[in-house]
């Protein structure tokens, strides 16, 4: 499954694994610890290939840490040119995102939208 491949790749990278292990959760979290929250949704499918959107939100009390984790995640997920991510995922690119500050919790939330092209 595509999301399992992505989570496994993130867990395998030392710069990201500490934020993924036991803290990468779907949709939301009530924790203010450094961590990653994700949402995964299909976008297009034509029975030959598909595109899925992976929304990754990085949460930290430090804006510098948010950007540090963001760069580490990008290094794991983005593909270069025609290089595939793996045998199923043909390519990964970013299309949108941004940073917000939650004044109530004192945390920064960096959201990035990754689009994954894959074989069906």
mmCIF file of C-alpha atoms in Angstrom:
data_model
loop_
_atom_site.group_PDB
_atom_site.id
_atom_site.type_symbol
_atom_site.label_atom_id
_atom_site.label_comp_id
_atom_site.label_asym_id
_atom_site.label_seq_id
_atom_site.Cartn_x
_atom_site.Cartn_y
_atom_site.Cartn_z
ATOM 1 C CA UNK A 1 0.000 0.000 0.000
ATOM 2 C CA UNK A 2 1.300 3.459 -0.899
ATOM 3 C CA UNK A 3 0.972 5.129 2.505
ATOM 4 C CA UNK A 4 2.752 2.202 4.162
ATOM 5 C CA UNK A 5 5.671 2.609 1.716
ATOM 6 C CA UNK A 6 5.904 6.308 2.568
ATOM 7 C CA UNK A 7 5.727 5.782 6.342
ATOM 8 C CA UNK A 8 8.354 3.023 6.118
ATOM 9 C CA UNK A 9 10.698 5.322 4.167
ATOM 10 C CA UNK A 10 10.245 8.087 6.747
ATOM 11 C CA UNK A 11 10.837 5.673 9.640
ATOM 12 C CA UNK A 12 14.016 4.400 7.957
ATOM 13 C CA UNK A 13 15.588 7.871 7.754
ATOM 14 C CA UNK A 14 17.507 8.858 10.919
ATOM 15 C CA UNK A 15 16.743 12.582 10.481
ATOM 16 C CA UNK A 16 12.977 11.930 10.468
ATOM 17 C CA UNK A 17 12.420 8.664 12.319
ATOM 18 C CA UNK A 18 12.304 10.247 15.769
ATOM 19 C CA UNK A 19 9.273 12.274 14.753
ATOM 20 C CA UNK A 20 7.525 9.398 12.995
ATOM 21 C CA UNK A 21 7.975 6.567 15.468
ATOM 22 C CA UNK A 22 4.924 6.431 17.742
ATOM 23 C CA UNK A 23 4.047 10.017 16.840
ATOM 24 C CA UNK A 24 3.010 9.923 13.180
ATOM 25 C CA UNK A 25 -0.756 9.777 13.434
ATOM 26 C CA UNK A 26 -3.567 10.184 10.971
ATOM 27 C CA UNK A 27 -5.621 13.383 10.889
ATOM 28 C CA UNK A 28 -4.954 15.077 14.223
ATOM 29 C CA UNK A 29 -3.226 15.008 17.573
ATOM 30 C CA UNK A 30 -3.632 16.647 20.956
ATOM 31 C CA UNK A 31 0.119 16.483 21.642
ATOM 32 C CA UNK A 32 2.297 19.596 21.506
ATOM 33 C CA UNK A 33 5.487 17.512 21.239
ATOM 34 C CA UNK A 34 7.478 17.654 18.001
ATOM 35 C CA UNK A 35 5.781 15.301 15.587
ATOM 36 C CA UNK A 36 4.199 14.615 12.235
ATOM 37 C CA UNK A 37 0.477 14.324 11.479
ATOM 38 C CA UNK A 38 -0.746 13.203 8.064
ATOM 39 C CA UNK A 39 -3.808 12.854 5.896
ATOM 40 C CA UNK A 40 -3.815 10.697 2.758
ATOM 41 C CA UNK A 41 -6.461 10.962 0.062
ATOM 42 C CA UNK A 42 -6.902 9.778 -3.537
ATOM 43 C CA UNK A 43 -7.044 12.477 -6.206
ATOM 44 C CA UNK A 44 -7.212 10.787 -9.641
ATOM 45 C CA UNK A 45 -7.305 7.221 -10.932
ATOM 46 C CA UNK A 46 -7.676 6.038 -14.533
ATOM 47 C CA UNK A 47 -7.038 2.294 -13.946
ATOM 48 C CA UNK A 48 -3.475 2.702 -15.270
ATOM 49 C CA UNK A 49 -2.028 5.288 -12.913
ATOM 50 C CA UNK A 50 -3.236 7.279 -9.952
ATOM 51 C CA UNK A 51 -2.376 10.398 -7.997
ATOM 52 C CA UNK A 52 -2.753 10.597 -4.237
ATOM 53 C CA UNK A 53 -2.360 13.642 -2.008
ATOM 54 C CA UNK A 54 -0.330 13.237 1.162
ATOM 55 C CA UNK A 55 -0.804 16.181 3.514
ATOM 56 C CA UNK A 56 1.968 16.254 6.089
ATOM 57 C CA UNK A 57 1.710 18.634 9.031
ATOM 58 C CA UNK A 58 4.806 19.067 11.159
ATOM 59 C CA UNK A 59 4.166 20.379 14.666
ATOM 60 C CA UNK A 60 6.769 21.926 16.963
ATOM 61 C CA UNK A 61 7.129 24.681 19.532
ATOM 62 C CA UNK A 62 10.128 25.924 17.533
ATOM 63 C CA UNK A 63 9.683 27.437 14.081
ATOM 64 C CA UNK A 64 13.308 26.555 13.317
ATOM 65 C CA UNK A 65 12.632 22.903 14.211
ATOM 66 C CA UNK A 66 9.540 22.883 11.967
ATOM 67 C CA UNK A 67 11.662 23.922 8.981
ATOM 68 C CA UNK A 68 14.424 21.479 9.922
ATOM 69 C CA UNK A 69 11.978 18.559 10.010
ATOM 70 C CA UNK A 70 10.326 19.800 6.798
ATOM 71 C CA UNK A 71 13.663 19.725 4.938
ATOM 72 C CA UNK A 72 14.397 16.224 6.256
ATOM 73 C CA UNK A 73 10.968 14.965 5.115
ATOM 74 C CA UNK A 74 11.469 16.562 1.678
ATOM 75 C CA UNK A 75 14.836 14.818 1.353
ATOM 76 C CA UNK A 76 13.149 11.471 1.942
ATOM 77 C CA UNK A 77 10.027 11.912 -0.174
ATOM 78 C CA UNK A 78 10.762 14.067 -3.217
ATOM 79 C CA UNK A 79 11.886 12.356 -6.396
ATOM 80 C CA UNK A 80 14.234 13.857 -8.956
ATOM 81 C CA UNK A 81 13.158 13.993 -12.599
ATOM 82 C CA UNK A 82 12.042 10.587 -13.828
ATOM 83 C CA UNK A 83 13.575 8.708 -10.880
ATOM 84 C CA UNK A 84 10.859 6.644 -9.169
ATOM 85 C CA UNK A 85 10.353 6.589 -5.396
ATOM 86 C CA UNK A 86 10.059 2.790 -5.502
ATOM 87 C CA UNK A 87 8.617 0.076 -7.779
ATOM 88 C CA UNK A 88 5.049 1.359 -7.347
ATOM 89 C CA UNK A 89 5.384 5.103 -6.728
ATOM 90 C CA UNK A 90 6.583 6.745 -9.940
ATOM 91 C CA UNK A 91 7.198 10.215 -8.551
ATOM 92 C CA UNK A 92 6.573 12.582 -5.646
ATOM 93 C CA UNK A 93 6.270 16.354 -5.883
ATOM 94 C CA UNK A 94 5.139 19.229 -3.657
ATOM 95 C CA UNK A 95 2.249 21.456 -4.604
ATOM 96 C CA UNK A 96 1.417 23.884 -1.815
ATOM 97 C CA UNK A 97 1.555 24.335 1.904
ATOM 98 C CA UNK A 98 2.518 26.888 4.535
ATOM 99 C CA UNK A 99 3.162 27.617 8.201
ATOM 100 C CA UNK A 100 0.707 28.743 10.867
ATOM 101 C CA UNK A 101 1.225 29.513 14.539
ATOM 102 C CA UNK A 102 -1.267 28.193 17.089
ATOM 103 C CA UNK A 103 -1.236 30.823 19.823
ATOM 104 C CA UNK A 104 -3.350 28.675 22.144
ATOM 105 C CA UNK A 105 -0.830 25.809 22.232
ATOM 106 C CA UNK A 106 2.318 27.817 21.436
ATOM 107 C CA UNK A 107 3.119 25.561 18.489
ATOM 108 C CA UNK A 108 3.943 26.051 14.816
ATOM 109 C CA UNK A 109 2.238 23.915 12.186
ATOM 110 C CA UNK A 110 3.983 23.458 8.836
ATOM 111 C CA UNK A 111 1.716 21.828 6.246
ATOM 112 C CA UNK A 112 2.991 20.511 2.927
ATOM 113 C CA UNK A 113 0.988 18.831 0.163
ATOM 114 C CA UNK A 114 2.847 15.982 -1.537
ATOM 115 C CA UNK A 115 1.410 14.468 -4.690
ATOM 116 C CA UNK A 116 2.332 10.843 -5.374
ATOM 117 C CA UNK A 117 2.005 9.412 -8.894
ATOM 118 C CA UNK A 118 1.834 5.624 -8.906
ATOM 119 C CA UNK A 119 0.981 2.550 -10.937
ATOM 120 C CA UNK A 120 -2.381 0.939 -10.339
#
